[in-house]
Every structure is written in C-alpha cells, then in structure tokens.
Amino acid sequence: MNLAPSFLQQRLPLADLLDLKAFSEVCQSFAELYRVGLKVFDEAGNKLVDVKVGNADFCGYIWTKAAGREQCVATVGQVKSAPVEEVARPVAFQCFSGCRYVVQPVLYEGDTMGRVVFGPFVPDDLAALPATLTGISADFDATQAGAYLLKIRRVPQETAEKILKHFMDLVDVLVFTGHKSVIAARLHIEAVQESYRELQEKNRQLEESYQKLKELDRLKSNFIATMSHELRTPLTSVIGYSEMMLEGLGGTLSDEQREYLSIIMEKGESLLHLITSILDVSKIEAGRVRLVLGEVDVAQLLRDAAATVLPAARKKKVQVNCEPGALPRIHADREKLRQCLINLASNAVKFTGGGGTVTISAEVLAGEKLSLLVADTGIGIAPEHVNRIFDVFYQVDGSTTREYGGAGLGLAIVKSFTEAHGGEVKVTSELGQGSSFGLVLPIRQRPEQVMTPSVPAHPIGPG
Ligand code: ADP
C-alpha cells in the first residue's frame, strides 16, 4: 500500500502557520505604538501584512516624479528580496530618500520562513534631505518634501533595531504556537485518514472472507444434500427387508431373531428420520425448497399428525388428544405443514413422561389467522433456552449422554416452513409443567407473503 508522505516532512508556508487576521491586528497595534510602518513577507516574497505609518505623503510626493517612482520601486525590491537569510539579526537598508529600513528574517527550526521589514523611519543622523532625493527632478520642492518628512518618525537606527528585535520575539512565539496547532490538527486528520484506510482494508478482507465462507457453506450444503440422499437409498432397503423378514416372507423366525430384527428396523427408522431432517435443512439452506400451495383440510392434518405419533405415545403411556371441530380450510403447502405438526407432536411425545398428555388442536384467531397448537404436559423448557431452540442443531440437553434422541433440526425446519408461509411460531413453556407450540398462519395466503424457506445463521453443534 502506498502511503502519501506525512505532512511532517513538508515545509509549511508562513501563512499556514499564522492566523493572518489576528496577526495583522497585532502588526497594526505594534506599528501604531511605535509609529513606524511594518511589512511582513513570506519566503516566496508574497506580502502578508502591510501597515503604513506616517510616510504616505512623503512617499506619495516622491512617487509623482518619474525618477522617484523608478528608484522607489528599486528600493522596495531590494528591501523585499535582498539576501538577509544568513543572519538572525536586523540588517539596515538605506533608501535614496534618506529614510531607512531595518529588515530581519523570520526563522523557524533552521528554515527561513519570510522577513519582517520595519520602516521607513528617519535615522536621527539625517541632517538634511540627501542629494539622491533632491536631484530626482528639476522641480523638486525640498521645502514641501521636508514638511512631509516630519510626519515620519525620527529614531536612531539602534533603537529601530531593538524595536524590531522585540517584534521578532513576538513573531517567534506566534509561529511556534501556530505550528503546534497546525501539527495537532493535521496529525489528527492523518490519524483519522489512516484509521479510515485501515478500516477499508479490513472491510475488504472481511468481504473476501465472507464470500469464501458463503462459497464453502454452499459446497457444504450441496455435499450434505448429496450424501444424505445416497445414505437414504440403502437405508430404505435395510428397513424394507427387515420389515419383509418380520412379516415372515423370508421364512420362520425364532423369537430372538424377531427381536434383533425389530431393533434393526427401529434404529434404521430413526436413522432415516435423522438423515431426512439433515437433507431437508440442507435443501432449505441451498434455497432449493419451494412451497407448493393448495387447499388444506386442517382438521384432517391434525388427525394425521396425531395418528403418526400415536404408536410412540402408546409405548410411553402418553395420552394423545385430538378432537378438531369445524375448521376453515387454509391455503398452504400441505406436506410442509404436515411435517411441521409431526415434528412438534413427536417432540411433545418425546419430552413428556408416562401418564402425561399431548393435545393437538387449532383455533381461529382475529385477522384471518389460524393457530395450530401442540401442547404437552412434559418437562418444559427453561426461559433462557426458549429463544435458541429454533437454531439448527440446538438442544437444551447438549450433553453426549443426553436422555432424549434427536439432532436439533426439527424446530429449525418448523420455523423455516412456517415463516415461508408468512406465519410465525409461538412458544410458551414452564419448566416441569409443559410446553405449548403454536403455528400462527394466515388463512388466505397473499402471494407477497410466500417466501422461499430459509434457516437462520446458526452455531454448529449443541448450544
Ligand atoms: P430434537 O428434538 O431433534 O432435539 P428440535 O429442533 O425438534 O430437535 O428441538 C430442539 C430442542 O428443543 C430439543 O432438543 C429440546 O431440548 C427442546 N424441545 C423441543 N420441543 C420440546 C418440548 N415439547 N418439550 C421440551 N423441550 C422441547
């Protein structure tokens, strides 16, 4: 990365170091106090300050004569640019008019920043107007010029030098403080610019990493989808053949063989369920799931879900209640809603102990909405977990020795499918008392409400 050179390496012009307005006022007061004019030039010869005191008439008169103008310009040029840089003390310049100037360079940290010209003043050793002035024209009026000269302060050169020295001390202080504040301000700007550059660079790296991660995530989802699909095919055969053998199609089985086969079938089925869930989530993540909308008989849907979990519930001696009354048909994806209800009902049975109850019902809500409810009297969920149970792979009991099976995918699928319908999942639960999950769905789907199912960004592994 190419950085611009720091301003600390740049030489700053005098005008940048001084507050020119305030500085002009200081010069004005100083010149008026000593009644001698003052000019300040920067290094390039630009005039920053020009205060005239007392010499206007005298110089004006000389300026009316052609030769006077010429010599005046030459003197001013000399005072402005003749070398004085070598010495840090006043240098005197004699004007052809008899007046005089003292000039001193403005030095800062070894650099010449400009010069201060103090004058014109009348040196106390000037007895009469010099011939260099009176001779500039035949009609030169010495009496008039002498009268004008009186308006210019008469002062010994030594005193003028001392006054200028005072003034230079003042200029030194002003340049020093000016430089300090310019440095502070520019350092601040450079620091901000530097942070901004760094931030931009970090942003770019972050964007790059994000794109890489997105690509990896897509590859992962594709890989899982393919693998799950490949695993499912042989597993269905394992389950199918076990079922056939249990039915006696492969010959008579001993009790022991029957028991072993039942275990193979049961474990095969839970494996199949797990693989199907993984496949579903990866398909959702890859954006490959679309809702297929149609008229859905909700009461039938609820009865289906109850019937699906009934065998497992019976085994655990959990009662399943499902007596839906008259319910409106809704416009939705039947298969996806069926899967949502089965996931909720399976959880309800799984997390409810013997003697408990699972109730599957529905109620019409205000605003053309329907809530499908699965309530249980099971173990309940502590408040700190309620917001996280919908994350992929999240389980309240994340230990390796956990009592309940599952992979933490069921609720992520429920949430994704429900939200794709323009609905929301509501949960209320009390530890030790039970839980209630509600799918609140619009009865009539408006096209803009329907979305592609998606799963939230998730931490990998249990909580
Ligand atoms: P799984 O049931 O396969 O672990 P889910 O995504 O369906 O995954 O549920 C996530 C977690 O939420 C469960 O592991 C459990 O801790 C909690 N949970 C879900 N439903 C219930 C319920 N009815 N009662 C108590 N806890 C529940």
Coordinates of C-alpha atoms and ligand atoms in Angstrom, one line a residue:
M1 CA 0.0 0.0 0.0
N2 CA 1.4 3.4 -1.0
L3 CA 1.0 6.0 1.7
A4 CA 1.2 9.7 1.0
P5 CA 4.2 11.3 2.7
S6 CA 3.4 12.7 6.1
F7 CA 2.9 16.4 6.3
L8 CA 5.6 16.4 9.0
Q9 CA 8.0 16.0 6.1
Q10 CA 6.5 19.0 4.3
R11 CA 7.6 22.6 4.7
L12 CA 4.7 24.8 5.7
P13 CA 4.4 28.4 4.4
L14 CA 4.3 31.2 6.9
A15 CA 0.7 32.0 6.0
D16 CA -0.4 28.5 7.1
L17 CA 1.3 28.8 10.5
L18 CA -0.3 32.2 11.4
D19 CA -3.8 33.2 11.9
L20 CA -3.4 36.1 9.4
K21 CA -6.3 38.2 10.6
A22 CA -5.2 38.2 14.2
F23 CA -1.6 38.6 13.1
S24 CA -2.4 41.7 11.0
E25 CA -4.1 43.2 14.0
V26 CA -1.0 42.6 16.2
C27 CA 1.1 44.2 13.5
Q28 CA -1.2 47.2 13.3
S29 CA -1.1 47.8 17.0
F30 CA 2.6 47.4 17.1
A31 CA 3.2 49.8 14.2
E32 CA 0.9 52.4 15.7
L33 CA 2.5 52.0 19.1
Y34 CA 6.0 52.8 17.7
R35 CA 4.7 55.0 14.9
V36 CA 6.8 53.2 12.3
G37 CA 5.4 51.2 9.3
L38 CA 5.7 47.4 9.1
K39 CA 5.6 44.8 6.3
V40 CA 5.8 41.0 6.5
F41 CA 6.7 38.9 3.5
D42 CA 6.7 35.1 3.2
E43 CA 9.5 33.1 1.8
A44 CA 8.2 33.4 -1.7
G45 CA 8.0 37.3 -1.4
N46 CA 4.3 37.5 -1.0
K47 CA 3.2 40.4 1.2
L48 CA 1.2 39.1 4.2
V49 CA 0.9 42.3 6.1
D50 CA 1.5 46.0 5.2
V51 CA 1.0 48.7 7.7
K52 CA 2.0 52.3 6.7
V53 CA 2.5 54.9 9.4
G54 CA 3.4 58.5 8.6
N55 CA 5.1 58.0 5.2
A56 CA 2.1 58.3 2.9
D57 CA 2.5 62.0 2.0
F58 CA 6.3 61.8 1.7
C59 CA 6.4 58.7 -0.5
G60 CA 3.3 60.0 -2.4
Y61 CA 5.2 63.2 -3.3
I62 CA 8.3 61.3 -4.5
W63 CA 6.0 59.0 -6.5
T64 CA 4.8 61.9 -8.5
K65 CA 8.3 62.2 -10.1
A66 CA 9.2 59.6 -12.7
A67 CA 12.8 59.1 -11.4
G68 CA 11.3 59.0 -7.9
R69 CA 9.0 56.2 -8.9
E70 CA 11.8 54.3 -10.5
Q71 CA 14.1 54.5 -7.5
C72 CA 11.3 53.8 -5.1
V73 CA 10.5 50.5 -6.9
A74 CA 14.2 49.5 -6.9
T75 CA 14.4 50.2 -3.1
V76 CA 11.3 48.2 -2.4
G77 CA 12.6 45.3 -4.5
Q78 CA 15.8 45.3 -2.6
V79 CA 14.2 45.5 0.8
K80 CA 11.8 42.7 -0.1
S81 CA 14.3 40.3 -1.6
A82 CA 18.0 41.2 -1.0
P83 CA 19.6 38.3 0.9
V84 CA 19.3 38.6 4.7
E85 CA 18.7 34.9 5.5
E86 CA 22.2 34.3 6.8
V87 CA 21.8 36.5 9.9
A88 CA 19.2 36.3 12.6
R89 CA 19.5 40.0 13.4
P90 CA 18.4 43.2 11.7
V91 CA 20.0 44.4 8.5
A92 CA 19.6 48.0 7.6
F93 CA 18.6 49.2 4.1
Q94 CA 19.2 52.8 3.1
C95 CA 16.5 54.4 0.9
F96 CA 17.7 57.1 -1.7
S97 CA 15.2 59.4 0.1
G98 CA 17.2 59.5 3.3
C99 CA 14.8 57.2 5.1
R100 CA 15.9 53.8 6.3
Y101 CA 14.5 50.3 6.9
V102 CA 15.6 47.5 9.2
V103 CA 14.9 44.0 8.0
Q104 CA 15.1 40.7 9.8
P105 CA 14.3 37.1 8.5
V106 CA 11.7 35.0 10.2
L107 CA 13.5 31.8 11.1
Y108 CA 11.8 28.7 12.4
E109 CA 13.6 25.4 13.1
G110 CA 16.5 26.5 10.9
D111 CA 14.3 27.4 8.0
T112 CA 13.8 30.9 6.6
M113 CA 10.0 31.4 6.6
G114 CA 10.0 35.0 5.4
R115 CA 11.0 38.5 6.5
V116 CA 9.8 41.5 8.5
V117 CA 10.6 45.0 7.2
F118 CA 10.4 47.7 9.8
G119 CA 10.3 51.2 8.4
P120 CA 10.6 53.6 6.8
F121 CA 11.9 55.7 9.6
V122 CA 14.1 58.8 9.6
P123 CA 17.5 58.0 11.1
D124 CA 18.5 60.5 13.7
D125 CA 21.7 61.2 11.9
L126 CA 19.9 62.7 8.8
A127 CA 20.6 66.4 8.9
A128 CA 19.1 67.4 5.5
L129 CA 17.5 65.8 2.5
P130 CA 20.1 64.0 0.6
A131 CA 21.1 64.9 -3.0
T132 CA 19.9 61.5 -4.2
L133 CA 16.4 62.7 -3.4
T134 CA 16.5 66.4 -4.3
G135 CA 18.2 65.6 -7.6
I136 CA 15.4 63.3 -8.9
S137 CA 13.8 66.2 -10.7
A138 CA 14.4 69.8 -11.6
D139 CA 11.2 70.9 -10.0
F140 CA 11.7 69.0 -6.7
D141 CA 10.2 71.1 -3.9
A142 CA 12.6 70.4 -1.0
T143 CA 10.5 72.5 1.5
Q144 CA 7.4 70.6 0.8
A145 CA 9.2 67.3 1.0
G146 CA 10.9 68.4 4.2
A147 CA 7.5 69.2 5.7
Y148 CA 6.2 65.7 4.7
L149 CA 9.3 64.1 6.2
L150 CA 8.5 65.5 9.6
K151 CA 5.5 63.2 9.7
I152 CA 7.8 60.1 9.6
R153 CA 9.2 59.1 12.9
R154 CA 12.8 60.1 13.6
V155 CA 14.6 57.4 15.5
P156 CA 18.2 56.2 16.0
Q157 CA 18.9 53.1 13.9
E158 CA 19.9 51.3 17.1
T159 CA 16.5 51.9 18.7
A160 CA 14.7 50.7 15.5
E161 CA 16.8 47.5 15.6
K162 CA 15.8 47.0 19.2
I163 CA 12.1 47.5 18.4
L164 CA 12.3 45.1 15.5
K165 CA 14.0 42.6 17.8
H166 CA 11.0 42.9 20.2
F167 CA 8.7 42.3 17.4
M168 CA 10.6 39.3 16.1
D169 CA 10.4 37.7 19.6
L170 CA 6.6 38.1 19.3
V171 CA 6.6 36.6 15.8
D172 CA 8.7 33.6 17.1
V173 CA 6.0 32.9 19.7
L174 CA 3.2 33.2 17.2
V175 CA 4.9 31.0 14.7
F176 CA 5.7 28.4 17.3
T177 CA 2.1 28.2 18.7
G178 CA 0.7 28.3 15.1
H179 CA 3.0 25.4 14.1
K180 CA 1.9 23.5 17.2
S181 CA -1.8 23.8 16.5
V182 CA -1.3 23.1 12.8
I183 CA 0.6 19.9 13.7
A184 CA -2.0 18.8 16.2
A185 CA -4.8 19.4 13.7
R186 CA -3.1 17.7 10.8
L187 CA -1.9 14.8 13.0
H188 CA -5.4 14.3 13.9
I189 CA -6.6 14.4 10.3
E190 CA -3.7 12.0 9.3
A191 CA -4.6 9.6 12.1
V192 CA -8.3 9.6 11.1
Q193 CA -7.3 9.1 7.4
E194 CA -5.0 6.3 8.5
S195 CA -7.7 4.6 10.6
Y196 CA -10.1 5.0 7.7
R197 CA -7.6 3.4 5.3
E198 CA -7.1 0.5 7.7
L199 CA -10.8 0.1 8.2
Q200 CA -11.3 0.0 4.4
E201 CA -8.6 -2.7 4.1
K202 CA -10.2 -4.7 6.9
N203 CA -13.6 -4.3 5.3
R204 CA -12.2 -5.6 2.1
Q205 CA -10.6 -8.6 3.8
L206 CA -13.9 -9.3 5.7
E207 CA -15.8 -9.2 2.4
E208 CA -13.4 -11.6 0.9
S209 CA -13.7 -14.0 3.8
Y210 CA -17.4 -13.7 3.8
Q211 CA -17.5 -14.6 0.1
K212 CA -15.2 -17.6 0.7
L213 CA -17.4 -18.7 3.7
K214 CA -20.5 -18.4 1.6
E215 CA -19.0 -20.5 -1.1
L216 CA -17.8 -23.1 1.5
D217 CA -21.3 -23.1 3.0
R218 CA -22.9 -23.7 -0.3
L219 CA -20.4 -26.5 -1.0
K220 CA -21.1 -28.0 2.4
S221 CA -24.9 -27.9 1.8
N222 CA -24.5 -29.5 -1.6
F223 CA -22.3 -32.2 -0.1
I224 CA -24.7 -32.9 2.7
A225 CA -27.7 -33.0 0.4
T226 CA -25.9 -35.5 -1.9
M227 CA -24.6 -37.6 0.9
S228 CA -27.9 -37.7 2.7
H229 CA -29.6 -38.7 -0.5
E230 CA -27.0 -41.5 -1.1
L231 CA -27.4 -42.8 2.5
R232 CA -31.2 -42.8 2.3
T233 CA -31.4 -45.3 -0.6
P234 CA -29.6 -48.2 1.1
L235 CA -31.2 -47.5 4.4
T236 CA -34.7 -47.8 2.9
S237 CA -33.6 -51.2 1.7
V238 CA -32.4 -52.2 5.2
I239 CA -35.7 -51.1 6.7
G240 CA -37.7 -52.7 3.9
Y241 CA -36.0 -56.1 4.0
S242 CA -36.2 -56.2 7.9
E243 CA -39.9 -55.5 7.6
M244 CA -40.3 -58.3 5.0
M245 CA -38.4 -60.8 7.2
L246 CA -40.5 -59.7 10.2
E247 CA -43.6 -60.5 8.2
G248 CA -42.2 -63.9 7.6
L249 CA -41.5 -63.5 3.9
G250 CA -38.0 -65.0 4.4
G251 CA -39.1 -67.9 6.4
T252 CA -40.0 -68.6 10.0
L253 CA -38.0 -66.6 12.6
S254 CA -37.0 -67.6 16.1
D255 CA -38.1 -65.1 18.9
E256 CA -34.5 -64.0 19.2
Q257 CA -34.2 -63.3 15.5
R258 CA -37.5 -61.4 15.6
E259 CA -36.3 -59.2 18.5
Y260 CA -33.0 -58.4 16.8
L261 CA -34.8 -57.6 13.5
S262 CA -37.2 -55.3 15.4
I263 CA -34.2 -53.4 16.8
I264 CA -32.6 -53.2 13.3
M265 CA -35.8 -51.8 12.0
E266 CA -36.4 -49.3 14.8
K267 CA -32.9 -47.9 14.7
G268 CA -32.9 -47.8 10.9
E269 CA -36.1 -45.8 11.1
S270 CA -34.7 -43.2 13.5
L271 CA -31.5 -43.1 11.3
L272 CA -33.7 -42.5 8.3
H273 CA -35.6 -39.7 10.1
L274 CA -32.3 -38.1 11.0
I275 CA -31.0 -38.3 7.5
T276 CA -34.2 -36.9 6.1
S277 CA -34.0 -33.9 8.5
I278 CA -30.5 -33.2 7.5
L279 CA -31.4 -33.4 3.9
D280 CA -34.4 -31.1 4.5
V281 CA -32.2 -28.5 6.3
S282 CA -29.5 -28.6 3.6
K283 CA -32.1 -28.2 0.9
I284 CA -33.6 -25.3 2.7
E285 CA -30.1 -23.7 3.2
A286 CA -29.4 -24.2 -0.5
G287 CA -32.7 -22.4 -1.3
R288 CA -33.9 -25.5 -3.1
V289 CA -37.3 -25.8 -1.3
R290 CA -40.4 -24.1 -2.7
L291 CA -43.9 -24.1 -1.2
V292 CA -46.5 -26.0 -3.2
L293 CA -49.7 -24.2 -2.3
G294 CA -53.2 -25.7 -2.3
E295 CA -56.4 -26.0 -0.2
V296 CA -55.6 -27.8 3.0
D297 CA -58.1 -29.5 5.3
V298 CA -56.7 -28.5 8.7
A299 CA -58.8 -30.9 10.8
Q300 CA -57.5 -33.8 8.7
L301 CA -54.0 -32.5 9.0
L302 CA -54.3 -32.5 12.8
R303 CA -55.7 -36.0 12.9
D304 CA -52.9 -37.2 10.6
A305 CA -50.2 -35.9 12.9
A306 CA -51.9 -37.4 16.0
A307 CA -52.2 -40.8 14.2
T308 CA -48.5 -40.6 13.3
V309 CA -47.2 -40.2 16.8
L310 CA -49.8 -42.4 18.4
P311 CA -47.7 -45.7 18.4
A312 CA -44.8 -43.9 20.1
A313 CA -47.1 -42.3 22.6
R314 CA -48.8 -45.6 23.5
K315 CA -45.4 -47.1 24.1
K316 CA -44.7 -44.4 26.6
K317 CA -48.2 -44.3 28.0
V318 CA -48.7 -40.8 26.9
Q319 CA -52.3 -39.8 26.0
V320 CA -52.8 -38.0 22.7
N321 CA -55.9 -35.8 22.4
C322 CA -57.0 -34.6 19.1
E323 CA -60.7 -33.6 18.5
P324 CA -60.7 -30.8 16.0
G325 CA -64.1 -29.3 15.5
A326 CA -65.1 -27.4 12.4
L327 CA -62.1 -25.6 11.0
P328 CA -61.7 -23.5 7.9
R329 CA -59.6 -24.8 5.0
I330 CA -56.4 -22.9 4.5
H331 CA -54.3 -22.1 1.5
A332 CA -50.9 -23.6 2.3
D333 CA -48.4 -26.3 1.4
R334 CA -50.0 -29.5 2.9
E335 CA -46.8 -31.6 3.1
K336 CA -44.8 -28.9 4.8
L337 CA -47.5 -28.2 7.4
R338 CA -47.9 -32.0 8.0
Q339 CA -44.1 -32.2 8.6
C340 CA -44.3 -29.2 11.0
L341 CA -47.1 -30.8 13.0
I342 CA -45.4 -34.2 13.1
N343 CA -42.1 -32.6 14.3
L344 CA -44.0 -30.7 17.1
A345 CA -46.1 -33.7 18.1
S346 CA -43.0 -36.1 18.1
N347 CA -41.2 -33.6 20.3
A348 CA -44.2 -33.3 22.6
V349 CA -44.4 -37.1 23.0
K350 CA -40.6 -37.4 23.3
F351 CA -40.4 -34.8 26.1
T352 CA -43.5 -36.0 28.1
G353 CA -43.2 -38.8 30.6
G354 CA -45.7 -41.7 31.1
G355 CA -49.1 -40.5 32.3
G356 CA -48.8 -37.2 30.5
T357 CA -50.9 -35.7 27.8
V358 CA -50.3 -34.3 24.4
T359 CA -53.1 -32.2 22.9
I360 CA -53.2 -31.3 19.2
S361 CA -55.8 -28.6 18.3
A362 CA -56.4 -25.5 16.3
E363 CA -58.2 -22.2 16.8
V364 CA -59.2 -19.3 14.5
L365 CA -57.7 -16.0 15.5
A366 CA -58.6 -12.4 14.7
G367 CA -57.3 -11.0 11.4
E368 CA -57.9 -14.1 9.3
K369 CA -55.4 -16.2 11.1
L370 CA -55.4 -19.8 12.3
S371 CA -53.2 -21.2 15.1
L372 CA -52.2 -24.8 15.0
L373 CA -51.4 -25.9 18.6
V374 CA -49.4 -28.7 20.0
A375 CA -49.4 -28.7 23.8
D376 CA -47.9 -31.2 26.3
T377 CA -47.6 -31.7 30.0
G378 CA -43.9 -32.7 29.7
I379 CA -40.6 -31.5 31.0
G380 CA -40.9 -27.9 29.8
I381 CA -38.2 -25.5 28.6
A382 CA -36.2 -23.1 30.8
P383 CA -36.7 -19.4 29.7
E384 CA -33.0 -19.0 28.8
H385 CA -33.3 -21.7 26.2
V386 CA -36.6 -20.8 24.6
N387 CA -35.1 -18.3 22.1
R388 CA -32.5 -20.7 21.0
I389 CA -34.4 -24.0 20.4
F390 CA -35.1 -23.0 16.9
D391 CA -31.4 -22.8 15.9
V392 CA -30.1 -25.6 13.8
F393 CA -28.5 -28.3 16.0
Y394 CA -29.5 -26.6 19.2
Q395 CA -30.7 -28.9 22.0
V396 CA -31.4 -27.9 25.6
D397 CA -29.6 -31.1 26.8
G398 CA -26.4 -30.8 24.8
S399 CA -24.5 -33.5 26.7
T400 CA -23.2 -36.6 25.0
T401 CA -25.1 -38.7 27.5
R402 CA -28.4 -37.0 26.8
E403 CA -31.6 -38.9 27.5
Y404 CA -33.6 -37.9 24.5
G405 CA -32.6 -38.7 20.9
G406 CA -32.7 -36.2 18.0
A407 CA -30.3 -33.9 16.3
G408 CA -31.7 -30.4 17.0
L409 CA -33.1 -30.0 13.5
G410 CA -36.9 -30.4 13.9
L411 CA -37.8 -27.0 15.2
A412 CA -35.5 -25.2 12.7
I413 CA -37.5 -26.8 9.9
V414 CA -40.8 -25.9 11.6
K415 CA -39.8 -22.3 11.9
S416 CA -38.4 -22.1 8.4
F417 CA -41.6 -23.6 6.8
T418 CA -44.0 -21.6 9.0
E419 CA -42.2 -18.3 8.2
A420 CA -42.2 -19.2 4.5
H421 CA -46.0 -19.2 4.7
G422 CA -45.9 -15.7 6.2
G423 CA -46.6 -17.1 9.6
E424 CA -44.8 -17.3 12.9
V425 CA -44.1 -19.9 15.6
K426 CA -45.2 -19.0 19.2
V427 CA -44.0 -21.0 22.2
T428 CA -44.9 -20.8 25.8
S429 CA -43.4 -23.2 28.3
E430 CA -42.8 -23.7 32.0
L431 CA -40.1 -25.9 33.4
G432 CA -41.6 -29.1 34.8
Q433 CA -45.1 -28.1 33.7
G434 CA -45.1 -28.5 29.9
S435 CA -44.9 -26.6 26.7
S436 CA -47.2 -25.3 24.0
F437 CA -46.1 -24.6 20.4
G438 CA -48.4 -22.6 18.1
L439 CA -48.1 -22.1 14.4
V440 CA -49.9 -18.9 13.6
L441 CA -50.7 -18.9 9.8
P442 CA -52.7 -16.6 7.5
I443 CA -55.8 -18.4 6.3
R444 CA -55.6 -16.9 2.9
Q445 CA -52.1 -16.6 1.5
R446 CA -51.3 -13.4 -0.3
P447 CA -48.6 -14.0 -2.9
E448 CA -46.2 -11.5 -1.4
Q449 CA -46.3 -13.4 1.9
V450 CA -45.0 -16.6 0.4
M451 CA -41.2 -16.9 0.6
T452 CA -38.6 -19.5 -0.1
P453 CA -37.9 -21.3 3.2
S454 CA -34.6 -20.4 4.8
V455 CA -32.9 -21.3 8.1
P456 CA -31.2 -18.7 10.4
A457 CA -27.4 -18.5 10.7
H458 CA -26.6 -21.0 13.3
P459 CA -23.8 -22.1 15.6
I460 CA -22.6 -25.6 14.7
G461 CA -23.1 -28.1 17.5
P462 CA -25.3 -28.0 20.6
G463 CA -25.5 -24.7 22.4
Ligands
ADP1 P1 -34.6 -32.5 18.6 O1 -36.0 -32.7 19.2 O2 -34.3 -33.4 17.4 O3 -33.5 -32.5 19.6 P2 -35.7 -30.0 17.9 O4 -35.2 -28.9 17.0 O5 -37.0 -30.5 17.5 O6 -34.6 -31.1 17.9 O7 -35.8 -29.4 19.3 C1 -34.7 -28.7 19.9 C2 -34.7 -28.8 21.4 O8 -35.8 -28.1 21.9 C3 -34.9 -30.2 21.9 O9 -33.7 -30.9 21.9 C4 -35.4 -29.9 23.3 O10 -34.3 -29.6 24.1 C5 -36.3 -28.7 23.1 N1 -37.7 -29.0 22.9 C6 -38.4 -29.1 21.7 N2 -39.7 -29.4 21.9 C7 -39.8 -29.6 23.3 C8 -40.9 -29.9 24.1 N3 -42.2 -30.2 23.6 N4 -40.7 -30.0 25.5 C9 -39.5 -29.8 26.0 N5 -38.4 -29.4 25.2 C10 -38.6 -29.3 23.9

